[in-house]
Short mmCIF file of C-alpha atoms in Angstrom, two decimals:
data_model
loop_
_atom_site.label_atom_id
_atom_site.label_comp_id
_atom_site.label_asym_id
_atom_site.label_seq_id
_atom_site.Cartn_x
_atom_site.Cartn_y
_atom_site.Cartn_z
CA MET A 1 -32.27 87.41 114.19
CA LEU A 2 -29.89 84.75 115.50
CA ILE A 3 -31.81 82.03 113.63
CA ASN A 4 -31.46 83.98 110.37
CA GLN A 5 -27.72 84.38 110.89
CA ILE A 6 -27.34 80.65 111.58
CA ARG A 7 -29.37 79.88 108.49
CA ARG A 8 -27.18 82.12 106.33
CA LEU A 9 -24.04 80.53 107.78
CA LEU A 10 -25.33 77.03 107.00
CA LEU A 11 -26.23 78.08 103.46
CA PHE A 12 -22.73 79.52 102.97
CA ILE A 13 -21.10 76.31 104.27
CA PHE A 14 -23.32 74.22 101.98
CA TRP A 15 -22.41 76.39 98.95
CA LEU A 16 -18.71 76.16 99.84
CA LEU A 17 -18.83 72.35 100.13
CA LEU A 18 -20.76 72.10 96.86
CA THR A 19 -18.12 74.25 95.08
CA ILE A 20 -15.30 72.07 96.41
CA VAL A 21 -17.08 68.89 95.31
CA CYS A 22 -17.76 70.31 91.85
CA GLN A 23 -14.15 71.39 91.48
CA GLY A 24 -13.02 67.97 92.56
CA GLN A 25 -15.10 66.48 89.74
CA GLN A 26 -13.80 68.90 87.06
CA ASN A 27 -12.45 67.21 83.96
CA ILE A 28 -8.68 67.64 83.64
CA VAL A 29 -6.28 67.25 80.69
CA ALA A 30 -3.92 64.37 81.49
CA ASP A 31 -1.76 64.80 78.37
CA LEU A 32 -1.66 66.47 74.95
CA LYS A 33 -0.57 64.16 72.15
CA VAL A 34 0.24 65.15 68.55
CA GLN A 35 -0.40 62.70 65.70
CA GLY A 36 0.10 62.65 61.93
CA ASN A 37 3.00 65.10 61.84
CA LYS A 38 6.28 64.11 60.24
CA LYS A 39 8.39 67.21 59.60
CA LEU A 40 6.54 69.45 62.04
CA LYS A 41 7.89 69.01 65.57
CA SER A 42 5.43 67.85 68.23
CA SER A 43 7.28 70.04 70.72
CA PHE A 44 6.45 73.06 68.57
CA VAL A 45 2.72 72.24 68.53
CA LYS A 46 2.76 71.83 72.32
CA LYS A 47 4.64 75.13 72.73
CA ILE A 48 2.00 77.18 70.89
CA ALA A 49 -1.06 75.28 72.18
CA PHE A 50 -3.15 76.66 75.03
CA ILE A 51 -4.12 73.17 76.14
CA LYS A 52 -1.52 71.80 78.58
CA PRO A 53 -1.44 68.79 80.94
CA GLY A 54 -3.12 69.66 84.23
CA VAL A 55 -5.44 72.39 82.94
CA ALA A 56 -9.22 72.11 82.81
CA LEU A 57 -10.64 70.36 79.76
CA ASP A 58 -12.31 73.14 77.76
CA SER A 59 -13.61 72.52 74.23
CA SER A 60 -13.59 76.24 73.38
CA ILE A 61 -9.85 76.47 74.08
CA ILE A 62 -9.22 73.32 72.04
CA GLU A 63 -11.19 74.80 69.12
CA GLU A 64 -9.05 77.95 69.32
CA ASP A 65 -5.89 75.84 69.15
CA ILE A 66 -7.20 74.02 66.10
CA ARG A 67 -8.03 77.27 64.31
CA LEU A 68 -4.52 78.54 65.03
CA LEU A 69 -2.95 75.33 63.71
CA LYS A 70 -4.97 75.49 60.48
CA ARG A 71 -3.57 78.97 59.84
CA LEU A 72 0.02 77.74 59.89
CA PRO A 73 1.65 77.21 56.48
CA SER A 74 2.93 73.78 57.55
CA ILE A 75 -0.58 72.41 58.22
CA ALA A 76 -3.18 71.58 55.58
CA HIS A 77 -5.82 70.50 58.09
CA ALA A 78 -6.13 69.74 61.79
CA TYR A 79 -8.74 68.22 64.10
CA TYR A 80 -8.87 66.88 67.65
CA GLN A 81 -10.06 63.85 69.61
CA VAL A 82 -10.58 63.38 73.35
CA PHE A 83 -10.28 60.01 75.15
CA PRO A 84 -10.52 59.06 78.86
CA ALA A 85 -7.19 58.57 80.64
CA GLU A 86 -6.42 56.02 83.35
CA GLU A 87 -7.47 58.27 86.25
CA PRO A 88 -11.09 59.34 86.81
CA ASN A 89 -12.03 62.76 85.36
CA GLU A 90 -8.79 62.89 83.38
CA TYR A 91 -8.62 62.91 79.57
CA ASN A 92 -6.00 62.68 76.84
CA VAL A 93 -6.35 65.23 74.05
CA PHE A 94 -5.10 64.26 70.58
CA TYR A 95 -4.29 66.90 67.94
CA ASN A 96 -4.34 65.22 64.53
CA ILE A 97 -2.24 66.95 61.89
CA GLU A 98 -2.38 66.75 58.09
CA GLU A 99 0.87 68.36 56.97
CA ASN A 100 1.51 70.57 53.97
CA PHE A 101 4.54 70.22 51.76
CA THR A 102 6.33 73.47 52.56
CA ILE A 103 9.29 73.92 50.18
CA ILE A 104 7.39 76.03 47.69
CA PRO A 105 8.42 77.77 44.49
CA SER A 106 6.60 80.97 43.60
CA ALA A 107 5.98 82.60 40.24
CA ASN A 108 4.23 85.70 39.05
CA VAL A 109 3.97 86.59 35.37
CA TYR A 110 2.00 89.55 34.06
CA THR A 111 1.44 91.18 30.71
CA THR A 112 -0.93 93.58 28.92
CA ASN A 113 -1.95 94.31 25.35
CA ASP A 114 0.98 96.79 25.29
CA ASP A 115 3.32 93.78 25.24
CA GLU A 116 4.75 94.61 28.65
CA PHE A 117 6.21 91.55 30.32
CA ALA A 118 7.60 90.95 33.77
CA TYR A 119 8.03 87.99 36.11
CA ARG A 120 9.08 87.08 39.63
CA LEU A 121 10.45 83.63 40.59
CA GLY A 122 11.04 82.59 44.18
CA LEU A 123 11.59 79.68 46.54
CA HIS A 124 10.59 79.53 50.22
CA GLU A 125 10.74 76.96 52.99
CA PHE A 126 7.78 77.63 55.32
CA ASN A 127 8.63 75.06 58.00
CA LEU A 128 12.37 75.32 58.59
CA PHE A 129 13.56 72.93 61.34
CA GLY A 130 9.92 71.88 61.89
CA GLN A 131 9.32 75.19 63.75
CA ASN A 132 7.22 77.12 61.19
CA ILE A 133 10.16 79.37 60.35
CA THR A 134 10.04 80.83 56.84
CA LEU A 135 13.26 81.28 54.85
CA GLY A 136 13.38 82.17 51.19
CA GLY A 137 13.81 84.75 48.49
CA PHE A 138 12.98 85.71 44.94
CA TYR A 139 14.45 86.97 41.68
CA GLN A 140 12.48 89.48 39.62
CA LYS A 141 12.86 90.56 36.01
CA ASP A 142 10.89 93.75 35.45
CA ILE A 143 13.01 95.35 32.72
CA PHE A 144 15.77 95.36 35.36
CA ASP A 145 16.99 92.66 37.76
CA SER A 146 15.88 92.52 41.42
CA TYR A 147 16.18 90.08 44.31
CA ALA A 148 15.29 89.66 47.99
CA ILE A 149 15.93 87.34 50.97
CA ASN A 150 13.48 86.91 53.85
CA LEU A 151 13.56 85.22 57.27
CA ARG A 152 10.43 85.11 59.43
CA ALA A 153 10.15 83.24 62.76
CA PRO A 154 6.87 84.28 64.46
CA PHE A 155 7.26 81.80 67.35
CA LEU A 156 11.03 82.03 67.76
CA PHE A 157 11.07 83.00 71.45
CA SER A 158 7.62 81.91 72.63
CA ARG A 159 4.03 81.41 71.56
CA LYS A 160 3.70 85.20 71.38
CA LEU A 161 7.12 86.60 70.46
CA GLY A 162 9.08 86.28 67.22
CA LEU A 163 11.40 88.01 64.77
CA ALA A 164 11.63 88.85 61.05
CA ILE A 165 14.60 90.03 58.94
CA ASN A 166 14.24 91.11 55.30
CA TYR A 167 16.78 92.24 52.68
CA GLN A 168 15.82 93.42 49.21
CA ASN A 169 17.39 95.06 46.20
CA LEU A 170 14.59 96.10 43.84
CA THR A 171 15.06 97.88 40.52
CA THR A 172 12.14 98.88 38.29
CA GLN A 173 11.17 101.38 35.63
CA GLU A 174 8.88 103.86 37.34
CA PRO A 175 6.65 106.61 35.93
CA VAL A 176 7.11 110.01 37.59
CA PHE A 177 4.32 112.56 37.18
CA PHE A 178 4.62 116.36 37.38
CA ASP A 179 2.94 119.38 35.72
CA ASN A 180 0.53 117.13 33.78
CA THR A 181 3.51 115.43 32.13
CA THR A 182 5.37 112.22 32.78
CA ALA A 183 8.85 110.77 32.66
CA ASP A 184 10.28 107.32 33.23
CA TYR A 185 13.04 106.71 35.77
CA ARG A 186 15.17 103.75 36.70
CA TYR A 187 14.30 103.29 40.37
CA ASN A 188 16.41 101.23 42.81
CA ASN A 189 15.54 100.51 46.43
CA GLU A 190 18.05 98.60 48.56
CA SER A 191 16.94 97.93 52.13
CA ILE A 192 17.39 95.83 55.24
CA GLU A 193 14.56 95.52 57.74
CA LEU A 194 14.29 94.18 61.29
CA LEU A 195 10.88 93.51 62.85
CA GLY A 196 9.73 92.26 66.24
CA LEU A 197 6.57 90.13 66.10
CA PHE A 198 4.17 89.97 69.04
CA GLN A 199 0.83 88.18 69.27
CA PHE A 200 -1.46 89.44 72.03
CA ASN A 201 -4.02 86.66 71.60
CA PHE A 202 -5.60 84.48 68.96
CA THR A 203 -6.96 87.37 66.88
CA ASN A 204 -4.63 90.33 67.56
CA ARG A 205 -0.94 90.79 66.76
CA VAL A 206 1.56 93.57 66.01
CA GLU A 207 4.83 94.00 64.15
CA LEU A 208 7.18 96.82 65.11
CA GLY A 209 10.54 97.59 63.56
CA VAL A 210 12.88 99.69 61.48
CA SER A 211 14.23 99.63 57.94
CA PHE A 212 17.37 101.25 56.56
CA PHE A 213 17.23 101.83 52.80
CA THR A 214 18.63 103.81 49.89
CA GLU A 215 16.54 105.11 46.99
CA ASP A 216 18.22 105.80 43.65
CA TYR A 217 16.33 107.62 40.87
CA GLU A 218 17.92 107.84 37.41
CA TYR A 219 16.18 109.58 34.48
CA LEU A 220 15.55 107.40 31.40
CA PHE A 221 13.24 109.27 29.02
CA GLY A 222 10.20 111.52 28.85
CA ALA A 223 9.49 115.07 30.01
CA THR A 224 11.98 117.02 32.10
CA ASN A 225 11.61 119.82 34.61
CA PRO A 226 14.33 121.96 36.22
CA ASN A 227 12.67 121.43 39.61
CA VAL A 228 12.70 117.64 39.24
CA PRO A 229 16.24 116.14 39.30
CA GLN A 230 17.30 113.63 36.69
CA GLU A 231 19.46 111.84 39.25
CA LEU A 232 18.77 111.46 42.94
CA VAL A 233 20.25 109.17 45.61
CA VAL A 234 18.81 109.41 49.12
CA ASP A 235 19.41 107.40 52.30
CA LYS A 236 16.28 106.88 54.37
CA LEU A 237 15.16 105.46 57.70
CA LEU A 238 11.71 103.92 58.02
CA TYR A 239 9.86 103.12 61.24
CA LYS A 240 7.06 100.60 60.79
CA LEU A 241 4.02 99.51 62.80
CA ILE A 242 1.65 96.77 61.62
CA TYR A 243 -1.48 95.82 63.56
CA GLU A 244 -3.55 92.84 62.47
CA TYR A 245 -6.93 91.59 63.59
CA ASN A 246 -7.46 88.11 62.15
CA ASN A 247 -10.60 86.08 62.73
CA LEU A 248 -10.39 83.95 59.59
CA ASN A 249 -11.24 80.27 59.63
CA TYR A 250 -9.69 77.99 56.98
CA ASP A 251 -10.97 74.72 55.53
CA TYR A 252 -8.56 73.75 52.75
CA GLN A 253 -9.22 76.25 49.90
CA TYR A 254 -12.22 77.81 51.65
CA VAL A 255 -11.97 80.85 53.92
CA GLU A 256 -14.57 82.50 56.14
CA GLY A 257 -14.42 85.47 58.48
CA PHE A 258 -12.98 88.99 58.78
CA ARG A 259 -9.43 90.32 58.79
CA SER A 260 -8.01 93.83 59.10
CA ILE A 261 -4.35 94.79 58.56
CA PHE A 262 -3.21 98.33 59.39
CA ASN A 263 0.24 99.41 58.20
CA PHE A 264 1.71 102.73 59.41
CA GLN A 265 5.16 104.08 58.51
CA TYR A 266 7.24 107.15 59.26
CA VAL A 267 9.94 107.81 56.66
CA HIS A 268 12.92 110.02 57.51
CA SER A 269 15.06 111.30 54.63
CA ARG A 270 18.57 112.75 54.65
CA ASN A 271 17.55 115.00 51.76
CA ASP A 272 14.79 117.05 53.35
CA GLU A 273 14.59 119.53 50.49
CA MET A 274 13.80 117.14 47.66
CA LEU A 275 12.33 114.23 49.61
CA PRO A 276 11.10 115.52 52.99
CA ASP A 277 10.02 113.30 55.87
CA PHE A 278 6.51 111.93 55.53
CA LEU A 279 3.92 109.62 57.05
CA ILE A 280 2.15 106.87 55.16
CA GLY A 281 -0.56 104.51 56.26
CA TRP A 282 -3.02 102.09 54.75
CA ASN A 283 -5.54 99.52 55.92
CA ASP A 284 -6.66 96.33 54.21
CA PHE A 285 -10.11 95.09 55.19
CA GLN A 286 -10.86 91.51 54.11
CA TYR A 287 -14.17 89.70 54.35
CA PHE A 288 -14.85 86.10 53.29
CA LYS A 289 -18.19 84.27 53.25
CA ARG A 290 -18.97 80.63 52.45
CA PHE A 291 -21.97 79.86 50.22
CA GLY A 292 -23.04 76.24 50.28
CA LYS A 293 -20.40 73.56 49.93
CA ARG A 294 -18.48 75.02 46.98
CA GLY A 295 -18.96 78.77 46.93
CA ASN A 296 -16.74 81.39 48.55
CA TRP A 297 -17.20 85.18 48.32
CA ALA A 298 -13.94 87.10 48.89
CA ASN A 299 -13.49 90.85 49.36
CA ARG A 300 -10.58 93.22 49.98
CA LEU A 301 -10.91 96.97 50.54
CA ARG A 302 -7.78 99.10 50.84
CA PHE A 303 -7.58 102.75 51.78
CA GLY A 304 -4.21 104.45 52.00
CA VAL A 305 -2.89 107.98 52.29
CA ALA A 306 0.55 109.62 52.46
CA SER A 307 1.44 113.06 53.82
CA ASN A 308 3.89 113.84 50.98
CA GLU A 309 1.13 114.92 48.61
CA ASP A 310 3.33 117.33 46.59
CA THR A 311 6.06 114.88 45.58
CA PRO A 312 6.35 113.52 42.01
CA PHE A 313 7.68 110.30 43.58
CA ALA A 314 4.27 109.13 44.82
CA PRO A 315 4.13 105.94 46.93
CA PHE A 316 0.88 104.19 45.85
CA ALA A 317 1.20 102.21 42.61
CA VAL A 318 -1.38 101.23 40.00
CA ASP A 319 -0.27 97.73 38.99
CA ASN A 320 -2.05 94.61 37.76
CA ASN A 321 0.00 92.37 40.04
CA LEU A 322 -0.94 94.41 43.13
CA ASN A 323 -4.46 95.76 42.85
CA LEU A 324 -6.13 95.84 39.38
CA ARG A 325 -5.86 92.73 37.24
CA GLY A 326 -5.31 93.68 33.58
CA VAL A 327 -4.40 97.35 34.14
CA GLY A 328 -0.72 96.95 33.25
CA ASN A 329 2.68 96.97 34.90
CA LEU A 330 3.23 100.03 37.15
CA ILE A 331 1.28 102.37 34.90
CA ASP A 332 0.62 105.13 37.43
CA ARG A 333 1.19 106.36 40.99
CA GLY A 334 -0.68 108.43 43.53
CA THR A 335 -0.37 109.92 47.01
CA ALA A 336 -3.60 108.29 48.25
CA ALA A 337 -5.55 105.28 47.06
CA ILE A 338 -8.82 103.44 47.54
CA VAL A 339 -9.13 99.99 45.95
CA LEU A 340 -11.86 97.35 46.11
CA ASN A 341 -11.35 93.75 44.96
CA THR A 342 -14.35 91.45 45.08
CA GLU A 343 -14.64 87.98 43.60
CA TYR A 344 -16.80 84.89 43.80
CA ARG A 345 -14.86 81.63 43.92
CA TYR A 346 -16.59 78.37 43.05
CA THR A 347 -15.05 74.90 43.17
CA LEU A 348 -15.74 73.32 39.79
CA TYR A 349 -14.06 69.99 40.52
CA GLU A 350 -12.55 68.41 43.61
CA LYS A 351 -11.12 64.98 44.24
CA GLY A 352 -8.51 63.92 46.77
CA TRP A 353 -5.63 66.38 46.84
CA PHE A 354 -6.76 68.38 43.77
CA ALA A 355 -9.34 71.11 43.31
CA LEU A 356 -10.23 73.28 40.31
CA GLN A 357 -11.76 76.62 41.20
CA GLY A 358 -13.26 79.26 38.95
CA ASN A 359 -13.77 82.89 39.85
CA ALA A 360 -15.48 86.02 38.58
CA PHE A 361 -14.06 89.29 39.85
CA ILE A 362 -14.34 93.07 39.77
CA ASP A 363 -11.27 95.17 40.64
CA ALA A 364 -11.89 98.90 41.04
CA GLY A 365 -9.80 101.76 42.34
CA SER A 366 -9.04 105.45 42.32
CA TRP A 367 -5.98 107.51 43.23
CA ARG A 368 -5.12 111.02 44.43
CA ASN A 369 -2.72 112.73 42.02
CA PRO A 370 0.61 114.14 43.26
CA GLY A 371 -0.16 117.68 44.36
CA GLY A 372 -3.89 116.98 44.21
CA ASP A 373 -6.61 116.62 46.83
CA PHE A 374 -9.19 114.04 47.84
CA GLY A 375 -11.51 115.32 45.14
CA ASP A 376 -9.26 113.43 42.70
CA PHE A 377 -10.97 110.20 43.81
CA ALA A 378 -14.11 111.32 41.95
CA ASP A 379 -12.21 112.30 38.81
CA SER A 380 -13.11 109.95 35.96
CA GLN A 381 -9.49 110.01 34.75
CA ASN A 382 -8.38 108.45 38.05
CA LEU A 383 -11.16 105.88 38.31
CA ARG A 384 -10.42 102.42 36.94
CA VAL A 385 -12.76 99.40 36.87
CA TYR A 386 -11.63 95.95 35.68
CA PRO A 387 -14.03 92.97 35.70
CA GLY A 388 -12.74 89.59 34.67
CA LEU A 389 -12.65 85.82 34.99
CA GLY A 390 -10.07 83.40 36.32
CA LEU A 391 -9.15 79.82 37.17
CA ARG A 392 -7.37 78.30 40.18
CA PHE A 393 -5.54 74.95 40.08
CA ILE A 394 -5.16 73.92 43.72
CA HIS A 395 -3.04 71.26 45.41
CA LYS A 396 -4.63 70.79 48.83
CA ARG A 397 -1.56 69.21 50.46
CA ILE A 398 1.03 71.80 49.45
CA PHE A 399 1.02 75.18 51.16
CA ASN A 400 -0.15 78.01 48.90
CA ALA A 401 0.04 75.70 45.88
CA ILE A 402 -2.61 77.62 43.95
CA PHE A 403 -1.74 78.38 40.34
CA ARG A 404 -3.94 81.24 39.19
CA ILE A 405 -4.80 82.66 35.79
CA ASP A 406 -6.87 85.85 35.58
CA TYR A 407 -7.94 87.96 32.63
CA GLY A 408 -9.11 91.50 33.37
CA VAL A 409 -10.80 93.89 30.95
CA GLY A 410 -10.98 97.62 31.70
CA VAL A 411 -14.36 99.28 31.20
CA THR A 412 -13.33 102.84 32.08
CA GLU A 413 -11.69 105.49 29.90
CA ASN A 414 -8.39 104.59 28.17
CA SER A 415 -8.36 101.11 29.72
CA THR A 416 -6.23 98.12 28.81
CA GLN A 417 -6.77 94.39 29.20
CA GLY A 418 -4.54 91.44 29.90
CA PHE A 419 -3.62 88.22 31.68
CA VAL A 420 -2.17 87.98 35.17
CA PHE A 421 -0.51 84.70 36.22
CA GLY A 422 0.69 83.80 39.69
CA ILE A 423 0.93 81.37 42.58
CA GLY A 424 -1.43 81.84 45.52
CA GLN A 425 -4.77 83.56 45.67
CA TYR A 426 -4.72 87.18 44.50
CA PHE A 427 -5.70 88.14 48.06
#
């Protein structure tokens, strides 16, 4: 018995000494160096990186840093190198940065065979002060004038904590549906929003905040109803929660992986009789798959539902710049929606900074009518399917510099067709 105890003690001492020796030989990061960046601050890269001087050299952590960097709007591409330092078992890690040009104009133009025409022009700086802060705004002409200003600083306080502030004054001509009839209203929404941004880890983040806004409905033309006011101004308070799971991996214009964005809102109204409080939520599921060197399959599935199913002022829009290319400009609304966008992108030509990409797509969706039920999704009058073709002109060194042209043709009942122009991928 005593011999066995001595033997176990010797084995424990041997294991302890072996662990100490192995730890003494562990490779350590001597320094993190950032190369290739000009506008982007090296201090910012070091602030958000997991790799720090003195930590263990771990290739999996370095790869996670690189994936994070490639997601940033200021970075077109990133890669790393590891070299021995002066001391034994110590290494210098180099993060090599290829920067994007980040002062970017934006433009969206859309029309249908009904001669509807609208556009949105904007300008954003996506790397203000070299800290990946976004500041910008847009002007929109959609029969009426609209504008907005946005500030977003996801790493303002730390690698995990940031802030966003948004102001908008949007005015559009909106269809309002009731009793199987329709009317058109001038709709204005003026709001200011404050959001806290928190990133739990590489793949999970949340946004939590509040928005104060005023909705103004003014009758223009169409059917009338004594129960539906021709003028209505309501102050509202909106509480918002956004949860995102993002496991996408970027390689210039190519994307691979899965992403889910859940958006939940509680809207409180000061006019509870006409516009009662309601809940609204939707989730976007995105899946991207690479095929060979040039192919990329892209998918987006959205399901959304609102609790105010009896209101004529339904929250989910049918619009060719939002969900169905070629359908028209704000042609319909619903109190629940399910939309699928799927497209195959193929790089037709690529050289240096430029790439030309073609795509074939199918956009399909269905909506629940105001006052209806979920059976409306199966109603042929609510189902819309729009296949089409498009082109992408891509500048690989300028963030989101993708000029797109799509032409969608409806194949369901009473469908339209038309071009949709814009900057950036459709999704």
